[in-house]
Short mmCIF file of C-alpha atoms and ligand atoms in Angstrom, two decimals:
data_model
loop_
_atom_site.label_atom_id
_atom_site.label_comp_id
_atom_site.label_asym_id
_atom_site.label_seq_id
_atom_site.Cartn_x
_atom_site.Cartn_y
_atom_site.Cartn_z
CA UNK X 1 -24.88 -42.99 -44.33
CA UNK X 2 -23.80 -39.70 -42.67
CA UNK X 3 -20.37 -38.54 -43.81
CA UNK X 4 -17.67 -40.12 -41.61
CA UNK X 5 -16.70 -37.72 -38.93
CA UNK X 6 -19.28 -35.17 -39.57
CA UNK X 7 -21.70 -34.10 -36.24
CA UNK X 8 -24.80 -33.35 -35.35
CA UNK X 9 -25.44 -29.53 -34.63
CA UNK X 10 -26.82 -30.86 -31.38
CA UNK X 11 -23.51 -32.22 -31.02
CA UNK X 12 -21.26 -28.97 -32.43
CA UNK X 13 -23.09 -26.17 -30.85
CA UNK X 14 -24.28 -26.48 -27.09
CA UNK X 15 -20.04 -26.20 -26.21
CA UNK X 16 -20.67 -23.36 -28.64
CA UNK X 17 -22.78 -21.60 -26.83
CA UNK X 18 -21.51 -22.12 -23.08
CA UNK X 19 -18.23 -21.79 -24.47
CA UNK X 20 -18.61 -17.60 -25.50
CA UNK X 21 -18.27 -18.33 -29.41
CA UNK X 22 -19.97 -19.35 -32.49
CA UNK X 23 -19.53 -21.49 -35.09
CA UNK X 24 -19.77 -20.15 -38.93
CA UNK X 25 -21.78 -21.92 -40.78
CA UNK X 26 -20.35 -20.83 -44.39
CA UNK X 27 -22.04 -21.65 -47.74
CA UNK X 28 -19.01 -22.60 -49.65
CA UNK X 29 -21.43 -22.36 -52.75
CA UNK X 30 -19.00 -23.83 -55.37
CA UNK X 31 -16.86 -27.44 -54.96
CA UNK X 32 -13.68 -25.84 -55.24
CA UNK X 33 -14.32 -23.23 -52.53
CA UNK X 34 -15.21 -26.34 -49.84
CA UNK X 35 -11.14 -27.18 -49.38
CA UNK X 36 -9.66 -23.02 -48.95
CA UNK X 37 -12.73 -23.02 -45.97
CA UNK X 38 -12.24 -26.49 -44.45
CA UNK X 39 -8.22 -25.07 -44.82
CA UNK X 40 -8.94 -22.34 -42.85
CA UNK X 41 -10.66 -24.18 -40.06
CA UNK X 42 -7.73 -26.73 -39.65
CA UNK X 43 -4.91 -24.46 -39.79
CA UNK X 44 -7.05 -22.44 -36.77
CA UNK X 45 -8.10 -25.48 -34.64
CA UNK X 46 -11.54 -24.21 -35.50
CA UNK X 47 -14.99 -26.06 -35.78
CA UNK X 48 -16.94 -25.12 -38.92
CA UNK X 49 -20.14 -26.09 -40.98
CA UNK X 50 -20.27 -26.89 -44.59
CA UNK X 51 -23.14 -25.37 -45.62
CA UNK X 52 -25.33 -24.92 -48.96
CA UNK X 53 -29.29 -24.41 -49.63
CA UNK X 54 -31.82 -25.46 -52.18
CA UNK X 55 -31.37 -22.60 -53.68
CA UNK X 56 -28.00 -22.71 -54.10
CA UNK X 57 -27.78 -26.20 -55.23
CA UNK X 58 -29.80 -25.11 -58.27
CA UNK X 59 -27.57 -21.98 -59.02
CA UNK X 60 -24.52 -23.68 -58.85
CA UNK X 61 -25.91 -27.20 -60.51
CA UNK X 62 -24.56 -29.61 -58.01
CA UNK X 63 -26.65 -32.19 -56.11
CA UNK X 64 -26.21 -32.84 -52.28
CA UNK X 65 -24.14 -35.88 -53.51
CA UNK X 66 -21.70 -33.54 -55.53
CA UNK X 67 -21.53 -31.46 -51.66
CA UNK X 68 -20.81 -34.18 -49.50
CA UNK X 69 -18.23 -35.43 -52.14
CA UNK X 70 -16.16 -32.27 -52.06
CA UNK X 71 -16.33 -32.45 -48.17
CA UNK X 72 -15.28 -35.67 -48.33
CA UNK X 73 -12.57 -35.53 -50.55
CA UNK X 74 -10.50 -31.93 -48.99
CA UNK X 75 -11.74 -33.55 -45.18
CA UNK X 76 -9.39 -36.73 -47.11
CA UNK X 77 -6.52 -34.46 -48.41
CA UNK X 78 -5.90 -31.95 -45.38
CA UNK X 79 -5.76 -34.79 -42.52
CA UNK X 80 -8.87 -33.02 -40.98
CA UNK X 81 -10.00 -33.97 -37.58
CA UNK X 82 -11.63 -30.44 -36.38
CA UNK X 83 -15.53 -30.66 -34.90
CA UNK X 84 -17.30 -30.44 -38.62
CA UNK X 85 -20.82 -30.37 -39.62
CA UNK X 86 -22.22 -31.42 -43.24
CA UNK X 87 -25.47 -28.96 -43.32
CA UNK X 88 -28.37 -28.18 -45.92
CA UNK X 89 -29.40 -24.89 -45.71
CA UNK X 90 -32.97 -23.19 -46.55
CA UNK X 91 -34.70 -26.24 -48.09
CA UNK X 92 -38.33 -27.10 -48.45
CA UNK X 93 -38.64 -29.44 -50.28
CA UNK X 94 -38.88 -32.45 -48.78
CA UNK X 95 -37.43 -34.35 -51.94
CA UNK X 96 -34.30 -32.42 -51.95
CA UNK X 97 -34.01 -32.91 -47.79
CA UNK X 98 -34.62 -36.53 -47.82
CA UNK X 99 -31.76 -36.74 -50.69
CA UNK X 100 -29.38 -34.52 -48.69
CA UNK X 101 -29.97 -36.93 -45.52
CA UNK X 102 -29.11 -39.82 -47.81
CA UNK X 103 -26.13 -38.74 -49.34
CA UNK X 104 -24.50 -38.32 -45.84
CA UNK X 105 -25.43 -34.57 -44.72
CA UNK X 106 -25.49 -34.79 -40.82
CA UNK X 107 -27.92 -32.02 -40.14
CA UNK X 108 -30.62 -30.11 -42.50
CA UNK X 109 -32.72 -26.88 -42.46
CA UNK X 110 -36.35 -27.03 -43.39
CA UNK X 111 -37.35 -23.66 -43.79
CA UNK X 112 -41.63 -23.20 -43.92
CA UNK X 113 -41.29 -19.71 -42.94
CA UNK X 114 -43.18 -18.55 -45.96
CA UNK X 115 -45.77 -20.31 -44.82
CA UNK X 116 -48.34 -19.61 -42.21
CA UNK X 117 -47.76 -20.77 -38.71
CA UNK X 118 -49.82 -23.91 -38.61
CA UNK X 119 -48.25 -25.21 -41.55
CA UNK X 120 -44.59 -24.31 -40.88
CA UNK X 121 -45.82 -26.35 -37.54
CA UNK X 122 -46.90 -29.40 -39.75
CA UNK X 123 -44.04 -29.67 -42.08
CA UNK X 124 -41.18 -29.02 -39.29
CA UNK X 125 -42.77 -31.65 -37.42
CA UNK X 126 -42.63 -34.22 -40.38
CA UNK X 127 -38.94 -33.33 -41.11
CA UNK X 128 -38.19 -33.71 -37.57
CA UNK X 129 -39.47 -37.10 -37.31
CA UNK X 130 -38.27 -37.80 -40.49
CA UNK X 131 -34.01 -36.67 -39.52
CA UNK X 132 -34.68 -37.90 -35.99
CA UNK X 133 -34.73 -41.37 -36.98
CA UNK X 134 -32.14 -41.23 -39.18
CA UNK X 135 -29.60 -39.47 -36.16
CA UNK X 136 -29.41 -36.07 -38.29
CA UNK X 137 -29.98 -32.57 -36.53
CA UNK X 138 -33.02 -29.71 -37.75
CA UNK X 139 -33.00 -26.37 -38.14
CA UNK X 140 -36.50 -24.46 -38.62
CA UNK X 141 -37.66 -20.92 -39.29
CA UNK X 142 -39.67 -18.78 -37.90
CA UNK X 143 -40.20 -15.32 -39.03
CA UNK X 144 -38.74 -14.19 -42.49
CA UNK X 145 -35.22 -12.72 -42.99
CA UNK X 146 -34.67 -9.66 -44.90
CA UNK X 147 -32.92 -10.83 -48.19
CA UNK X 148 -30.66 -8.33 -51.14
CA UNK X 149 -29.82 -11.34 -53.19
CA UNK X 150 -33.17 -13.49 -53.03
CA UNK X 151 -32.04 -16.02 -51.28
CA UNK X 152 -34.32 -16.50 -49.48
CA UNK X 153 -37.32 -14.85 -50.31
CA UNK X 154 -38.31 -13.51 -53.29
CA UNK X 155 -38.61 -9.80 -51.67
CA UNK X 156 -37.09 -7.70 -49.21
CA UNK X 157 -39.88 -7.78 -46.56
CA UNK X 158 -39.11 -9.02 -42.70
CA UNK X 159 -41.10 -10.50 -40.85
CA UNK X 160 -39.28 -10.53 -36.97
CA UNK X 161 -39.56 -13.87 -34.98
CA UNK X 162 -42.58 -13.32 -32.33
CA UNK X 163 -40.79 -14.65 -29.44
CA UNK X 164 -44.26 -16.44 -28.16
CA UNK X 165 -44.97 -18.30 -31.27
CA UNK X 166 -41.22 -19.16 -31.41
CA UNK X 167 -41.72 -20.79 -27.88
CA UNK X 168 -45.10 -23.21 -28.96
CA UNK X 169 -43.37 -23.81 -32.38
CA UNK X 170 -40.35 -25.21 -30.74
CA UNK X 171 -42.41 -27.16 -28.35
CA UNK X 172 -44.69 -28.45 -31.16
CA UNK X 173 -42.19 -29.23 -33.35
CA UNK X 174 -39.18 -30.72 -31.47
CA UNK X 175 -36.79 -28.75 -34.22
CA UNK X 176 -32.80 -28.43 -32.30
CA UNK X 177 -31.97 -25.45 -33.66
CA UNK X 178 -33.73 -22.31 -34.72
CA UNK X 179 -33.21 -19.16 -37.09
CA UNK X 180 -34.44 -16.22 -35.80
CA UNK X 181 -35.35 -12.75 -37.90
CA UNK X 182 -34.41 -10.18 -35.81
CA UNK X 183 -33.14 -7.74 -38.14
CA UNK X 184 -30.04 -9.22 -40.43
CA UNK X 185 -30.62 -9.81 -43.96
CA UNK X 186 -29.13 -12.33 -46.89
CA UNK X 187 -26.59 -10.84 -49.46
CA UNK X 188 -25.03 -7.16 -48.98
CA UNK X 189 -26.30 -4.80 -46.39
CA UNK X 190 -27.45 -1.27 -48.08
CA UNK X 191 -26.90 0.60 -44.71
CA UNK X 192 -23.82 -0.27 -42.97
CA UNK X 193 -25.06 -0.58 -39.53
CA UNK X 194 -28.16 -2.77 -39.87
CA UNK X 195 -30.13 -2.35 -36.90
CA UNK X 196 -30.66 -5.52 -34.63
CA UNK X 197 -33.24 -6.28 -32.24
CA UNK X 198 -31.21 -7.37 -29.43
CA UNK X 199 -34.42 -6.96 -27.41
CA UNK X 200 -36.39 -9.60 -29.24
CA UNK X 201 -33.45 -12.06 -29.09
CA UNK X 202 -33.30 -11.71 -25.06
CA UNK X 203 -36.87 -12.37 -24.99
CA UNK X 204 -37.13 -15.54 -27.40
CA UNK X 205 -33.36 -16.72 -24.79
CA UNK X 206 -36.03 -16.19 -21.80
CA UNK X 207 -38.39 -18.33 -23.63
CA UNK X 208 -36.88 -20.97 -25.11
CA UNK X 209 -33.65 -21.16 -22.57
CA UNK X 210 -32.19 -24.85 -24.40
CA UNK X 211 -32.90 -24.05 -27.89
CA UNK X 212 -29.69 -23.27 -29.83
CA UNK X 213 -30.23 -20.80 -31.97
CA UNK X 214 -28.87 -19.29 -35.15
CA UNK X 215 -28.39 -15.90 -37.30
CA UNK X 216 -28.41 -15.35 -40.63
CA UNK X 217 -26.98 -12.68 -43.00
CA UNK X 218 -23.72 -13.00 -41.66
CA UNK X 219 -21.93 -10.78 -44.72
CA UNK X 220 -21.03 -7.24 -44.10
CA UNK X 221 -22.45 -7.86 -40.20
CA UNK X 222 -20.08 -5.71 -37.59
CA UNK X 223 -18.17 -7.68 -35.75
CA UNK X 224 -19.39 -6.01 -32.90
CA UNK X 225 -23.05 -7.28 -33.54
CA UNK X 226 -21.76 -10.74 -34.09
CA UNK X 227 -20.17 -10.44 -30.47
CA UNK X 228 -23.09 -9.02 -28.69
CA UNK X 229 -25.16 -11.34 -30.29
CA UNK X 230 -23.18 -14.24 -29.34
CA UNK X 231 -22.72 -13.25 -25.28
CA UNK X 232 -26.86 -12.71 -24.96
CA UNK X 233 -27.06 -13.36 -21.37
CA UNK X 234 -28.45 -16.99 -20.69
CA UNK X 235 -26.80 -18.15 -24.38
CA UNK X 236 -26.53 -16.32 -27.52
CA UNK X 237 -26.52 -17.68 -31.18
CA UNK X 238 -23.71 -20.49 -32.13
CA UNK X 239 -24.21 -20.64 -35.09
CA UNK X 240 -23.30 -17.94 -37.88
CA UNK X 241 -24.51 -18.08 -41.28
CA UNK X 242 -21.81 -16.76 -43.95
CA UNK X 243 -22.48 -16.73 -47.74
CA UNK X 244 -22.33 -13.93 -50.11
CA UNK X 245 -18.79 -12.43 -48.65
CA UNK X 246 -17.15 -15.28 -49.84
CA UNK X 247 -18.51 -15.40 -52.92
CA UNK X 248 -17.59 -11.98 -53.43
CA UNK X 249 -14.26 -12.27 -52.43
CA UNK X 250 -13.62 -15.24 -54.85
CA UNK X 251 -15.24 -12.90 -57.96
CA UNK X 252 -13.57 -10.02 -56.74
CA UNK X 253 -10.04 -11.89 -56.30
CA UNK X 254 -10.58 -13.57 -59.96
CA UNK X 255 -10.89 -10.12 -61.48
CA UNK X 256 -14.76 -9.43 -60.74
CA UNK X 257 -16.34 -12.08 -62.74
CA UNK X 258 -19.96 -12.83 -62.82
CA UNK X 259 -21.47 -15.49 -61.01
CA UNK X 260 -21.18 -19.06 -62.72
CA UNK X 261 -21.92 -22.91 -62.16
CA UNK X 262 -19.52 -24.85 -60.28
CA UNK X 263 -18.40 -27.06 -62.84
CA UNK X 264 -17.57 -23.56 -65.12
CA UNK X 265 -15.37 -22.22 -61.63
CA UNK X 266 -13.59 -25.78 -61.77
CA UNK X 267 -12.97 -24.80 -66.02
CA UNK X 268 -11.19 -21.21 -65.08
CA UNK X 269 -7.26 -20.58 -65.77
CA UNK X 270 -5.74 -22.68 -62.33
CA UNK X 271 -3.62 -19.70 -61.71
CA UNK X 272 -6.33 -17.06 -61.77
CA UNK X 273 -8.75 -19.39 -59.47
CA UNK X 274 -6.02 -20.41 -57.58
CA UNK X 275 -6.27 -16.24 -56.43
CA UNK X 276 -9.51 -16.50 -56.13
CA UNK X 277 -9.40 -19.41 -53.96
CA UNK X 278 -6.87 -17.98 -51.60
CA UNK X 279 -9.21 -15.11 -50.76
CA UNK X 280 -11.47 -17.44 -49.85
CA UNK X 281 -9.56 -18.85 -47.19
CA UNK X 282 -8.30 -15.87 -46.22
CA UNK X 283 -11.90 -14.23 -45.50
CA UNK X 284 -12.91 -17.67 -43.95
CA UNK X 285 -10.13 -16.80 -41.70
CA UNK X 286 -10.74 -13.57 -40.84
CA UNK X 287 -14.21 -14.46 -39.86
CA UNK X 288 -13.39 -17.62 -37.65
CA UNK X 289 -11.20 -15.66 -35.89
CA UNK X 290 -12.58 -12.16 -35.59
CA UNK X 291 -16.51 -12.87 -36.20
CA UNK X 292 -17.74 -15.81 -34.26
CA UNK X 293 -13.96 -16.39 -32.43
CA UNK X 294 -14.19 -20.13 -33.22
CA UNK X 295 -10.59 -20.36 -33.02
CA UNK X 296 -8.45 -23.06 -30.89
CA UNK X 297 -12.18 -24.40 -30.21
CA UNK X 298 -11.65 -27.40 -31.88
CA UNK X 299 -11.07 -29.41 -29.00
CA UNK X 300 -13.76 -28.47 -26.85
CA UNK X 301 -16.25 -30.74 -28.65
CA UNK X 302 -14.87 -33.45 -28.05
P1 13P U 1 -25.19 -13.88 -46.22
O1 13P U 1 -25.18 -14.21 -47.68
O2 13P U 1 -25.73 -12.52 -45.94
O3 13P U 1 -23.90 -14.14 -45.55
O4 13P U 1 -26.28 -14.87 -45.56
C1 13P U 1 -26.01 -16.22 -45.52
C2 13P U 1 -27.10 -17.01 -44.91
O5 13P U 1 -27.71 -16.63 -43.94
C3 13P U 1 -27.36 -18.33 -45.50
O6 13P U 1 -28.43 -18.98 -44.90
#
């Protein structure tokens, strides 16, 4: 059963995107860092995605259950009524969706992008069908981000989003949301101006003008990119993918310690992760109010 009060990204993002803003979709990565985010987004009136991928789940050793949970229990403890979606990130394996969707998450990415066209066609459209019936929201891929960490990929090649082939895979595949490559990248930019193709995003807007659409490699992004992206003439992106800066600021925060499973985060001294836990919020903060400018949104979705 979805998670009480969670939405539909069909339902979070269309005010979104009239609306001027975004909303960040972060990847709280570890349990303990789901209640400093979701703290963030109630004390600024702000709607916000839960977020974490395939990947992830692996790295940190929780199952989608163990996710939702941790939603659950800091949406319980902070009195939180704010617009919230429970999303899986890049996932394709249908195994892992399927148990996402059935421990409660309201909307799920299945990302074929590594795949060619007809196929990331195919297995969209089975996912779709699949989360359709079941009243829970898709994001697809199209095109291959850029990735530092390996995320994603396994490399650091791009491939952009063509925006024709974006238009028939939308068509074909009935997905609600999609993630374009235009130029960010996962994990910690090496130049600090990456150069977007603002050019290519127009064109796939022209396209496609009622598909929502979303960027990813939202860590170390300029504001400034963020805000151009967002106010694309005839709707930008509303929705914002943020990972690896908040992971970084909880290491950093804790004394720069290595990445570790959840369950070790949950074992650290409560003083020292309390630290790290209140840089958390504070970056989650900083980027719902001066990234995606989510804040005092809250009530517009409803
Ligand atoms: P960053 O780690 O660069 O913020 O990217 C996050 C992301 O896009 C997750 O899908």
């Amino acid at each position: 059963m979805k998670l009480p009060g969670s939405l539909t990204l069909t339902e979070l993002l269309p005010p979104a995107q009239q609306g001027g803003y975004a909303v960040a979709a972060f990847s709280a990565r570890y349990r303990a860092c789901v209640r400093p985010v979701l703290k963030a987004a109630v004390d600024l009136n702000s709607p916000v995605i839960l977020e974490i991928s395939q990947r992830e789940l692996g790295w940190f050793q929780l199952t989608p259950r163990d996710f939702r949970d941790a939603v659950e229990q800091a949406m319980r403890e902070l009195h939180a009524t704010v617009p919230l979606a429970l999303h899986l990130d890049h996932s394709w394996d249908t195994g892992v969706i399927h148990g996402a969707i059935e421990a409660g998450f309201s909307s799920v990415m299945i990302d074929a992008s590594a795949q060619p066209f007809e196929e990331n066609v195919k297995q969209t459209r089975q996912v779709v069908e699949y989360a359709h019936a079941r009243g829970v929201s898709v994001e697809a891929e199209l095109g291959r981000l850029t990735t530092t960490d390996q995320l994603e990929t396994e490399g650091d090649e791009a491939l952009y989003t063509v925006p024709e082939e974006a238009q028939q895979f939308v068509e074909r595949t009935g997905c609600d949301v999609l993630a374009v490559s235009i130029g960010t990248a996962h994990g910690v930019y090496m130049v600090r101006d990456p150069k977007i193709d603002f050019d290519r995003l127009a064109a796939i807007r022209r396209l496609l003008p009622d598909t929502l659409l979303v960027l990813h490699g939202g860590s170390g992004l300029p504001a400034a990119t963020v805000h151009r992206a967002i106010e694309l003439p005839g709707g930008g992106i509303s929705k914002m993918n943020v990972a690896t800066d908040l992971e970084n600021a909880l290491l950093a925060a804790m004394g720069g310690l290595k990445r570790m499973t959840s369950a070790e985060l949950d074992a650290q001294d409560p003083a020292l992760l309390a630290r790290g836990l209140s840089a958390v919020e504070a970056e989650a903060r900083d980027k719902i109010q001066n990234f995606v400018r989510s804040a005092g949104r809250a009530e517009r979705v409803h």
